[in-house]
Amino acid sequence: MKPEDGLALIRETIDPVRTELLEHPVYRQITNLDALRVFMQHHVFAVWDFMSLLKSLQKSLTTVRVPWLPPVDPLACRLVNEIVLGEECDSDGRGGFASHFELYLRAMRECDAPTVWIDGFVDRLAGASDVDSALTGCEAPQAVTAFVGHTFEIIDRDSLPVLAAVFTFGREDLLPDVFARIVHELNEISGGNLAEFIYYLERHIELDGGEHGPLAHKLVANLCGDDVTKWQAAAEAARATLVARGELWDGISRAITT
């Protein structure tokens, strides 16, 4: 299968679920800062496990051991390292550098979105807890636990083509233009308390659209090659991950209304 045909297969497979996500009612529920704070409390876990997907790819495709050995696939090594550079140590808008996860946390604190769940989770991981125990210990909502659990099933179980497809198509462009407009409007109402979140969103859009999106597509194509079975598995995994994201969005929607 040609790369363009494989990528088209993935897009065709995920398009119905992706459309549902972009039209999800949760976006229309974010009409005030309290609702946005609820969204951020949950969504930050998706920002965190996106990095776990990326680092899993880097671990498999580059040499992160000593003694060093040349990478088996130099192209894949280059592609994933370029993405890591931007996601793990991007410009922080203040003359320094930070991961996109850290930018998100900074945005949460600026607008007083509670960080007790994600802080407790990260603290437990730093103390050598496994992911499941850390989620339980920080009392993360069920929707978050299910979503992160789905991600780590893929990390622990699946092949590199599947992992790359989930990373690429299960996460890209899922915050529609209407969401950005809502954030800008709430920023004006709040007197600028969402400036950090706007910076995060703009960097996310800029990198995904201009650099990381094309790099990730090349990575999927490189790993799937001309193997139809790999392309089909990648397409189904990407679709399943979008379904899991929809269930996370459902959970956020319920939390906003309670």
PDB file of C-alpha atoms in Angstrom:
ATOM      1  CA  MET A   1       0.000   0.000   0.000  1.00  0.00           C
ATOM      2  CA  LYS A   2       1.322   3.453  -0.913  1.00  0.00           C
ATOM      3  CA  PRO A   3       1.773   5.924   1.948  1.00  0.00           C
ATOM      4  CA  GLU A   4      -0.847   8.297   0.550  1.00  0.00           C
ATOM      5  CA  ASP A   5      -3.348   5.440   0.335  1.00  0.00           C
ATOM      6  CA  GLY A   6      -2.586   4.301   3.873  1.00  0.00           C
ATOM      7  CA  LEU A   7      -2.986   7.805   5.279  1.00  0.00           C
ATOM      8  CA  ALA A   8      -6.247   8.159   3.350  1.00  0.00           C
ATOM      9  CA  LEU A   9      -7.459   4.870   4.861  1.00  0.00           C
ATOM     10  CA  ILE A  10      -6.781   6.162   8.366  1.00  0.00           C
ATOM     11  CA  ARG A  11      -8.566   9.460   7.694  1.00  0.00           C
ATOM     12  CA  GLU A  12     -11.566   7.662   6.194  1.00  0.00           C
ATOM     13  CA  THR A  13     -11.744   5.292   9.177  1.00  0.00           C
ATOM     14  CA  ILE A  14     -11.574   8.009  11.826  1.00  0.00           C
ATOM     15  CA  ASP A  15     -13.574  10.750  10.091  1.00  0.00           C
ATOM     16  CA  PRO A  16     -17.050   9.928  11.512  1.00  0.00           C
ATOM     17  CA  VAL A  17     -15.770   9.749  15.104  1.00  0.00           C
ATOM     18  CA  ARG A  18     -13.559  12.811  14.662  1.00  0.00           C
ATOM     19  CA  THR A  19     -16.515  14.807  13.336  1.00  0.00           C
ATOM     20  CA  GLU A  20     -18.576  13.822  16.379  1.00  0.00           C
ATOM     21  CA  LEU A  21     -15.761  14.977  18.654  1.00  0.00           C
ATOM     22  CA  LEU A  22     -15.420  18.352  16.974  1.00  0.00           C
ATOM     23  CA  GLU A  23     -19.184  18.855  17.340  1.00  0.00           C
ATOM     24  CA  HIS A  24     -19.357  17.568  20.914  1.00  0.00           C
ATOM     25  CA  PRO A  25     -21.771  19.529  23.150  1.00  0.00           C
ATOM     26  CA  VAL A  26     -19.071  20.056  25.797  1.00  0.00           C
ATOM     27  CA  TYR A  27     -17.772  23.048  23.854  1.00  0.00           C
ATOM     28  CA  ARG A  28     -21.159  24.778  24.056  1.00  0.00           C
ATOM     29  CA  GLN A  29     -21.214  24.168  27.812  1.00  0.00           C
ATOM     30  CA  ILE A  30     -18.061  26.204  28.400  1.00  0.00           C
ATOM     31  CA  THR A  31     -19.812  29.526  28.901  1.00  0.00           C
ATOM     32  CA  ASN A  32     -17.949  30.743  31.986  1.00  0.00           C
ATOM     33  CA  LEU A  33     -14.643  30.348  33.809  1.00  0.00           C
ATOM     34  CA  ASP A  34     -15.974  27.709  36.199  1.00  0.00           C
ATOM     35  CA  ALA A  35     -16.891  25.438  33.285  1.00  0.00           C
ATOM     36  CA  LEU A  36     -13.497  26.006  31.652  1.00  0.00           C
ATOM     37  CA  ARG A  37     -11.765  25.128  34.925  1.00  0.00           C
ATOM     38  CA  VAL A  38     -13.639  21.810  35.047  1.00  0.00           C
ATOM     39  CA  PHE A  39     -12.582  21.132  31.462  1.00  0.00           C
ATOM     40  CA  MET A  40      -8.940  21.876  32.240  1.00  0.00           C
ATOM     41  CA  GLN A  41      -8.911  19.700  35.377  1.00  0.00           C
ATOM     42  CA  HIS A  42      -9.776  16.710  33.197  1.00  0.00           C
ATOM     43  CA  HIS A  43      -8.038  17.632  29.943  1.00  0.00           C
ATOM     44  CA  VAL A  44      -4.635  18.101  31.566  1.00  0.00           C
ATOM     45  CA  PHE A  45      -4.401  14.309  31.904  1.00  0.00           C
ATOM     46  CA  ALA A  46      -4.717  13.984  28.123  1.00  0.00           C
ATOM     47  CA  VAL A  47      -1.891  16.514  27.750  1.00  0.00           C
ATOM     48  CA  TRP A  48       0.214  14.414  30.135  1.00  0.00           C
ATOM     49  CA  ASP A  49      -0.434  11.055  28.493  1.00  0.00           C
ATOM     50  CA  PHE A  50       0.236  12.558  25.052  1.00  0.00           C
ATOM     51  CA  MET A  51       3.796  13.034  26.303  1.00  0.00           C
ATOM     52  CA  SER A  52       3.864   9.431  27.507  1.00  0.00           C
ATOM     53  CA  LEU A  53       2.918   8.266  24.012  1.00  0.00           C
ATOM     54  CA  LEU A  54       5.654  10.418  22.532  1.00  0.00           C
ATOM     55  CA  LYS A  55       8.331   9.249  24.958  1.00  0.00           C
ATOM     56  CA  SER A  56       7.343   5.641  24.357  1.00  0.00           C
ATOM     57  CA  LEU A  57       7.975   6.204  20.647  1.00  0.00           C
ATOM     58  CA  GLN A  58      11.288   7.877  21.384  1.00  0.00           C
ATOM     59  CA  LYS A  59      12.341   5.028  23.672  1.00  0.00           C
ATOM     60  CA  SER A  60      11.646   2.486  20.930  1.00  0.00           C
ATOM     61  CA  LEU A  61      13.015   4.413  17.944  1.00  0.00           C
ATOM     62  CA  THR A  62      16.125   6.077  19.360  1.00  0.00           C
ATOM     63  CA  THR A  63      19.023   5.010  21.514  1.00  0.00           C
ATOM     64  CA  VAL A  64      18.457   6.085  25.101  1.00  0.00           C
ATOM     65  CA  ARG A  65      20.808   3.572  26.656  1.00  0.00           C
ATOM     66  CA  VAL A  66      24.486   3.520  27.504  1.00  0.00           C
ATOM     67  CA  PRO A  67      26.609   2.236  25.819  1.00  0.00           C
ATOM     68  CA  TRP A  68      25.118   3.991  22.795  1.00  0.00           C
ATOM     69  CA  LEU A  69      24.375   2.211  19.549  1.00  0.00           C
ATOM     70  CA  PRO A  70      23.261   3.710  16.217  1.00  0.00           C
ATOM     71  CA  PRO A  71      19.466   3.757  15.743  1.00  0.00           C
ATOM     72  CA  VAL A  72      18.055   0.953  13.618  1.00  0.00           C
ATOM     73  CA  ASP A  73      15.813   3.370  11.692  1.00  0.00           C
ATOM     74  CA  PRO A  74      17.590   6.759  11.291  1.00  0.00           C
ATOM     75  CA  LEU A  75      14.595   8.438   9.619  1.00  0.00           C
ATOM     76  CA  ALA A  76      12.199   7.447  12.406  1.00  0.00           C
ATOM     77  CA  CYS A  77      14.813   8.515  14.953  1.00  0.00           C
ATOM     78  CA  ARG A  78      15.088  11.949  13.355  1.00  0.00           C
ATOM     79  CA  LEU A  79      11.330  12.442  13.084  1.00  0.00           C
ATOM     80  CA  VAL A  80      10.535  11.516  16.665  1.00  0.00           C
ATOM     81  CA  ASN A  81      13.430  13.524  18.102  1.00  0.00           C
ATOM     82  CA  GLU A  82      12.273  16.635  16.243  1.00  0.00           C
ATOM     83  CA  ILE A  83       8.800  16.252  17.729  1.00  0.00           C
ATOM     84  CA  VAL A  84      10.204  15.669  21.223  1.00  0.00           C
ATOM     85  CA  LEU A  85      12.275  18.843  20.981  1.00  0.00           C
ATOM     86  CA  GLY A  86       9.187  21.001  20.520  1.00  0.00           C
ATOM     87  CA  GLU A  87       6.866  19.167  22.893  1.00  0.00           C
ATOM     88  CA  GLU A  88       9.220  18.601  25.818  1.00  0.00           C
ATOM     89  CA  CYS A  89      11.215  21.864  25.818  1.00  0.00           C
ATOM     90  CA  ASP A  90       9.333  24.471  23.780  1.00  0.00           C
ATOM     91  CA  SER A  91       9.729  28.214  24.169  1.00  0.00           C
ATOM     92  CA  ASP A  92       7.739  29.194  27.234  1.00  0.00           C
ATOM     93  CA  GLY A  93       6.984  32.748  26.110  1.00  0.00           C
ATOM     94  CA  ARG A  94       9.143  34.167  28.908  1.00  0.00           C
ATOM     95  CA  GLY A  95      12.595  33.639  27.463  1.00  0.00           C
ATOM     96  CA  GLY A  96      12.908  30.111  28.829  1.00  0.00           C
ATOM     97  CA  PHE A  97      11.746  26.620  27.931  1.00  0.00           C
ATOM     98  CA  ALA A  98       9.044  24.257  29.167  1.00  0.00           C
ATOM     99  CA  SER A  99       7.118  21.187  28.105  1.00  0.00           C
ATOM    100  CA  HIS A 100       3.604  21.712  26.829  1.00  0.00           C
ATOM    101  CA  PHE A 101       2.387  19.890  29.926  1.00  0.00           C
ATOM    102  CA  GLU A 102       4.117  22.477  32.111  1.00  0.00           C
ATOM    103  CA  LEU A 103       2.654  25.296  30.006  1.00  0.00           C
ATOM    104  CA  TYR A 104      -0.786  23.799  30.582  1.00  0.00           C
ATOM    105  CA  LEU A 105      -0.251  23.617  34.346  1.00  0.00           C
ATOM    106  CA  ARG A 106       0.905  27.222  34.345  1.00  0.00           C
ATOM    107  CA  ALA A 107      -2.291  28.173  32.521  1.00  0.00           C
ATOM    108  CA  MET A 108      -4.409  26.277  35.052  1.00  0.00           C
ATOM    109  CA  ARG A 109      -2.801  28.074  37.966  1.00  0.00           C
ATOM    110  CA  GLU A 110      -3.203  31.470  36.335  1.00  0.00           C
ATOM    111  CA  CYS A 111      -6.980  31.024  36.056  1.00  0.00           C
ATOM    112  CA  ASP A 112      -7.370  29.214  39.403  1.00  0.00           C
ATOM    113  CA  ALA A 113      -8.292  25.862  37.898  1.00  0.00           C
ATOM    114  CA  PRO A 114      -7.709  23.290  40.686  1.00  0.00           C
ATOM    115  CA  THR A 115      -4.610  21.143  40.104  1.00  0.00           C
ATOM    116  CA  VAL A 116      -5.020  18.789  43.073  1.00  0.00           C
ATOM    117  CA  TRP A 117      -5.744  15.734  40.895  1.00  0.00           C
ATOM    118  CA  ILE A 118      -2.891  16.175  38.454  1.00  0.00           C
ATOM    119  CA  ASP A 119      -0.439  17.332  41.151  1.00  0.00           C
ATOM    120  CA  GLY A 120      -1.273  14.296  43.278  1.00  0.00           C
ATOM    121  CA  PHE A 121      -0.915  12.042  40.263  1.00  0.00           C
ATOM    122  CA  VAL A 122       2.508  13.401  39.264  1.00  0.00           C
ATOM    123  CA  ASP A 123       3.740  13.323  42.870  1.00  0.00           C
ATOM    124  CA  ARG A 124       2.815   9.664  43.145  1.00  0.00           C
ATOM    125  CA  LEU A 125       4.547   8.840  39.863  1.00  0.00           C
ATOM    126  CA  ALA A 126       7.654  10.657  41.094  1.00  0.00           C
ATOM    127  CA  GLY A 127       7.463   8.449  44.184  1.00  0.00           C
ATOM    128  CA  ALA A 128       7.626   5.350  41.961  1.00  0.00           C
ATOM    129  CA  SER A 129       3.907   4.502  41.909  1.00  0.00           C
ATOM    130  CA  ASP A 130       2.634   2.830  38.764  1.00  0.00           C
ATOM    131  CA  VAL A 131       0.088   4.672  36.647  1.00  0.00           C
ATOM    132  CA  ASP A 132      -2.956   2.764  37.902  1.00  0.00           C
ATOM    133  CA  SER A 133      -2.019   3.241  41.553  1.00  0.00           C
ATOM    134  CA  ALA A 134      -1.274   6.929  40.980  1.00  0.00           C
ATOM    135  CA  LEU A 135      -4.670   7.470  39.355  1.00  0.00           C
ATOM    136  CA  THR A 136      -6.407   5.730  42.250  1.00  0.00           C
ATOM    137  CA  GLY A 137      -4.366   7.552  44.864  1.00  0.00           C
ATOM    138  CA  CYS A 138      -5.065  11.023  43.469  1.00  0.00           C
ATOM    139  CA  GLU A 139      -8.796  10.207  43.217  1.00  0.00           C
ATOM    140  CA  ALA A 140      -8.939  11.079  39.522  1.00  0.00           C
ATOM    141  CA  PRO A 141     -12.444  10.962  37.978  1.00  0.00           C
ATOM    142  CA  GLN A 142     -13.531   7.721  36.339  1.00  0.00           C
ATOM    143  CA  ALA A 143     -13.530   9.313  32.883  1.00  0.00           C
ATOM    144  CA  VAL A 144      -9.886  10.299  33.307  1.00  0.00           C
ATOM    145  CA  THR A 145      -8.915   6.890  34.675  1.00  0.00           C
ATOM    146  CA  ALA A 146     -10.548   5.121  31.731  1.00  0.00           C
ATOM    147  CA  PHE A 147      -8.928   7.409  29.167  1.00  0.00           C
ATOM    148  CA  VAL A 148      -5.413   7.146  30.581  1.00  0.00           C
ATOM    149  CA  GLY A 149      -5.903   3.407  31.020  1.00  0.00           C
ATOM    150  CA  HIS A 150      -6.748   3.067  27.322  1.00  0.00           C
ATOM    151  CA  THR A 151      -3.588   4.958  26.387  1.00  0.00           C
ATOM    152  CA  PHE A 152      -1.370   2.759  28.502  1.00  0.00           C
ATOM    153  CA  GLU A 153      -2.900  -0.421  27.168  1.00  0.00           C
ATOM    154  CA  ILE A 154      -1.670   0.738  23.764  1.00  0.00           C
ATOM    155  CA  ILE A 155       1.751   1.705  25.103  1.00  0.00           C
ATOM    156  CA  ASP A 156       2.181  -1.630  26.882  1.00  0.00           C
ATOM    157  CA  ARG A 157       0.704  -3.904  24.238  1.00  0.00           C
ATOM    158  CA  ASP A 158       0.749  -2.635  20.691  1.00  0.00           C
ATOM    159  CA  SER A 159       3.177  -2.327  17.812  1.00  0.00           C
ATOM    160  CA  LEU A 160       5.107   0.771  16.797  1.00  0.00           C
ATOM    161  CA  PRO A 161       2.870   1.506  13.770  1.00  0.00           C
ATOM    162  CA  VAL A 162      -0.188   1.431  16.040  1.00  0.00           C
ATOM    163  CA  LEU A 163       1.503   3.594  18.657  1.00  0.00           C
ATOM    164  CA  ALA A 164       2.521   6.142  16.032  1.00  0.00           C
ATOM    165  CA  ALA A 165      -0.976   6.244  14.540  1.00  0.00           C
ATOM    166  CA  VAL A 166      -2.600   6.753  17.938  1.00  0.00           C
ATOM    167  CA  PHE A 167      -0.118   9.515  18.715  1.00  0.00           C
ATOM    168  CA  THR A 168      -0.707  11.193  15.346  1.00  0.00           C
ATOM    169  CA  PHE A 169      -4.398  10.793  14.606  1.00  0.00           C
ATOM    170  CA  GLY A 170      -5.818  10.237  18.068  1.00  0.00           C
ATOM    171  CA  ARG A 171      -4.725  13.644  19.341  1.00  0.00           C
ATOM    172  CA  GLU A 172      -4.409  16.150  16.496  1.00  0.00           C
ATOM    173  CA  ASP A 173      -6.752  19.096  15.962  1.00  0.00           C
ATOM    174  CA  LEU A 174      -9.385  18.124  18.535  1.00  0.00           C
ATOM    175  CA  LEU A 175      -9.900  21.608  19.977  1.00  0.00           C
ATOM    176  CA  PRO A 176     -11.971  23.330  17.266  1.00  0.00           C
ATOM    177  CA  ASP A 177     -11.972  27.004  16.357  1.00  0.00           C
ATOM    178  CA  VAL A 178     -15.088  27.562  18.457  1.00  0.00           C
ATOM    179  CA  PHE A 179     -13.138  26.500  21.550  1.00  0.00           C
ATOM    180  CA  ALA A 180     -10.397  29.042  20.828  1.00  0.00           C
ATOM    181  CA  ARG A 181     -13.014  31.780  20.387  1.00  0.00           C
ATOM    182  CA  ILE A 182     -14.625  30.875  23.711  1.00  0.00           C
ATOM    183  CA  VAL A 183     -11.253  31.069  25.465  1.00  0.00           C
ATOM    184  CA  HIS A 184     -10.506  34.470  23.950  1.00  0.00           C
ATOM    185  CA  GLU A 185     -13.923  35.776  25.020  1.00  0.00           C
ATOM    186  CA  LEU A 186     -13.493  34.473  28.570  1.00  0.00           C
ATOM    187  CA  ASN A 187     -10.011  35.970  28.684  1.00  0.00           C
ATOM    188  CA  GLU A 188     -11.455  39.417  27.974  1.00  0.00           C
ATOM    189  CA  ILE A 189     -14.180  38.963  30.577  1.00  0.00           C
ATOM    190  CA  SER A 190     -11.672  37.818  33.208  1.00  0.00           C
ATOM    191  CA  GLY A 191      -9.250  40.665  32.586  1.00  0.00           C
ATOM    192  CA  GLY A 192      -6.527  38.525  31.032  1.00  0.00           C
ATOM    193  CA  ASN A 193      -6.514  35.534  33.367  1.00  0.00           C
ATOM    194  CA  LEU A 194      -6.310  33.149  30.416  1.00  0.00           C
ATOM    195  CA  ALA A 195      -3.260  34.668  28.728  1.00  0.00           C
ATOM    196  CA  GLU A 196      -1.142  31.602  29.528  1.00  0.00           C
ATOM    197  CA  PHE A 197      -3.810  29.255  28.195  1.00  0.00           C
ATOM    198  CA  ILE A 198      -4.062  31.256  24.981  1.00  0.00           C
ATOM    199  CA  TYR A 199      -0.283  30.990  24.596  1.00  0.00           C
ATOM    200  CA  TYR A 200      -0.496  27.218  25.093  1.00  0.00           C
ATOM    201  CA  LEU A 201      -3.268  26.888  22.502  1.00  0.00           C
ATOM    202  CA  GLU A 202      -1.443  29.040  19.964  1.00  0.00           C
ATOM    203  CA  ARG A 203       1.800  27.073  20.346  1.00  0.00           C
ATOM    204  CA  HIS A 204      -0.118  23.798  20.136  1.00  0.00           C
ATOM    205  CA  ILE A 205      -1.859  24.866  16.907  1.00  0.00           C
ATOM    206  CA  GLU A 206       1.307  26.335  15.396  1.00  0.00           C
ATOM    207  CA  LEU A 207       3.458  23.275  16.034  1.00  0.00           C
ATOM    208  CA  ASP A 208       0.841  20.655  15.145  1.00  0.00           C
ATOM    209  CA  GLY A 209      -0.189  22.372  11.933  1.00  0.00           C
ATOM    210  CA  GLY A 210       3.137  23.692  10.748  1.00  0.00           C
ATOM    211  CA  GLU A 211       5.697  21.169  11.953  1.00  0.00           C
ATOM    212  CA  HIS A 212       4.675  18.235  14.105  1.00  0.00           C
ATOM    213  CA  GLY A 213       1.629  17.143  12.116  1.00  0.00           C
ATOM    214  CA  PRO A 214       3.567  16.544   8.891  1.00  0.00           C
ATOM    215  CA  LEU A 215       6.453  14.954  10.806  1.00  0.00           C
ATOM    216  CA  ALA A 216       4.081  12.576  12.595  1.00  0.00           C
ATOM    217  CA  HIS A 217       2.399  11.616   9.306  1.00  0.00           C
ATOM    218  CA  LYS A 218       5.814  10.774   7.847  1.00  0.00           C
ATOM    219  CA  LEU A 219       6.581   8.702  10.937  1.00  0.00           C
ATOM    220  CA  VAL A 220       3.393   6.642  10.537  1.00  0.00           C
ATOM    221  CA  ALA A 221       4.109   6.115   6.850  1.00  0.00           C
ATOM    222  CA  ASN A 222       7.684   5.073   7.585  1.00  0.00           C
ATOM    223  CA  LEU A 223       6.621   2.526  10.212  1.00  0.00           C
ATOM    224  CA  CYS A 224       3.718   1.057   8.238  1.00  0.00           C
ATOM    225  CA  GLY A 225       5.591   0.913   4.926  1.00  0.00           C
ATOM    226  CA  ASP A 226       3.642  -0.974   2.265  1.00  0.00           C
ATOM    227  CA  ASP A 227       2.122  -3.470   4.717  1.00  0.00           C
ATOM    228  CA  VAL A 228      -1.671  -3.376   4.381  1.00  0.00           C
ATOM    229  CA  THR A 229      -2.153  -5.201   7.691  1.00  0.00           C
ATOM    230  CA  LYS A 230      -0.136  -2.559   9.556  1.00  0.00           C
ATOM    231  CA  TRP A 231      -2.136   0.255   7.947  1.00  0.00           C
ATOM    232  CA  GLN A 232      -5.426  -1.407   8.861  1.00  0.00           C
ATOM    233  CA  ALA A 233      -4.336  -1.964  12.466  1.00  0.00           C
ATOM    234  CA  ALA A 234      -3.154   1.642  12.675  1.00  0.00           C
ATOM    235  CA  ALA A 235      -6.477   2.932  11.343  1.00  0.00           C
ATOM    236  CA  GLU A 236      -8.559   0.911  13.790  1.00  0.00           C
ATOM    237  CA  ALA A 237      -6.382   1.895  16.742  1.00  0.00           C
ATOM    238  CA  ALA A 238      -6.675   5.583  15.856  1.00  0.00           C
ATOM    239  CA  ARG A 239     -10.464   5.219  15.650  1.00  0.00           C
ATOM    240  CA  ALA A 240     -10.615   3.451  19.020  1.00  0.00           C
ATOM    241  CA  THR A 241      -8.571   6.191  20.637  1.00  0.00           C
ATOM    242  CA  LEU A 242     -10.938   8.850  19.317  1.00  0.00           C
ATOM    243  CA  VAL A 243     -13.831   6.863  20.787  1.00  0.00           C
ATOM    244  CA  ALA A 244     -11.979   6.906  24.128  1.00  0.00           C
ATOM    245  CA  ARG A 245     -11.506  10.671  23.794  1.00  0.00           C
ATOM    246  CA  GLY A 246     -15.253  11.019  23.179  1.00  0.00           C
ATOM    247  CA  GLU A 247     -15.932   9.159  26.417  1.00  0.00           C
ATOM    248  CA  LEU A 248     -13.576  11.550  28.229  1.00  0.00           C
ATOM    249  CA  TRP A 249     -15.466  14.485  26.719  1.00  0.00           C
ATOM    250  CA  ASP A 250     -18.738  12.879  27.903  1.00  0.00           C
ATOM    251  CA  GLY A 251     -17.328  12.699  31.420  1.00  0.00           C
ATOM    252  CA  ILE A 252     -16.293  16.356  31.325  1.00  0.00           C
ATOM    253  CA  SER A 253     -19.733  17.297  30.069  1.00  0.00           C
ATOM    254  CA  ARG A 254     -21.386  15.496  32.996  1.00  0.00           C
ATOM    255  CA  ALA A 255     -18.963  17.127  35.464  1.00  0.00           C
ATOM    256  CA  ILE A 256     -19.795  20.600  34.167  1.00  0.00           C
ATOM    257  CA  THR A 257     -23.517  20.062  34.697  1.00  0.00           C
ATOM    258  CA  THR A 258     -23.232  18.660  38.247  1.00  0.00           C
TER     259      THR A 258
END
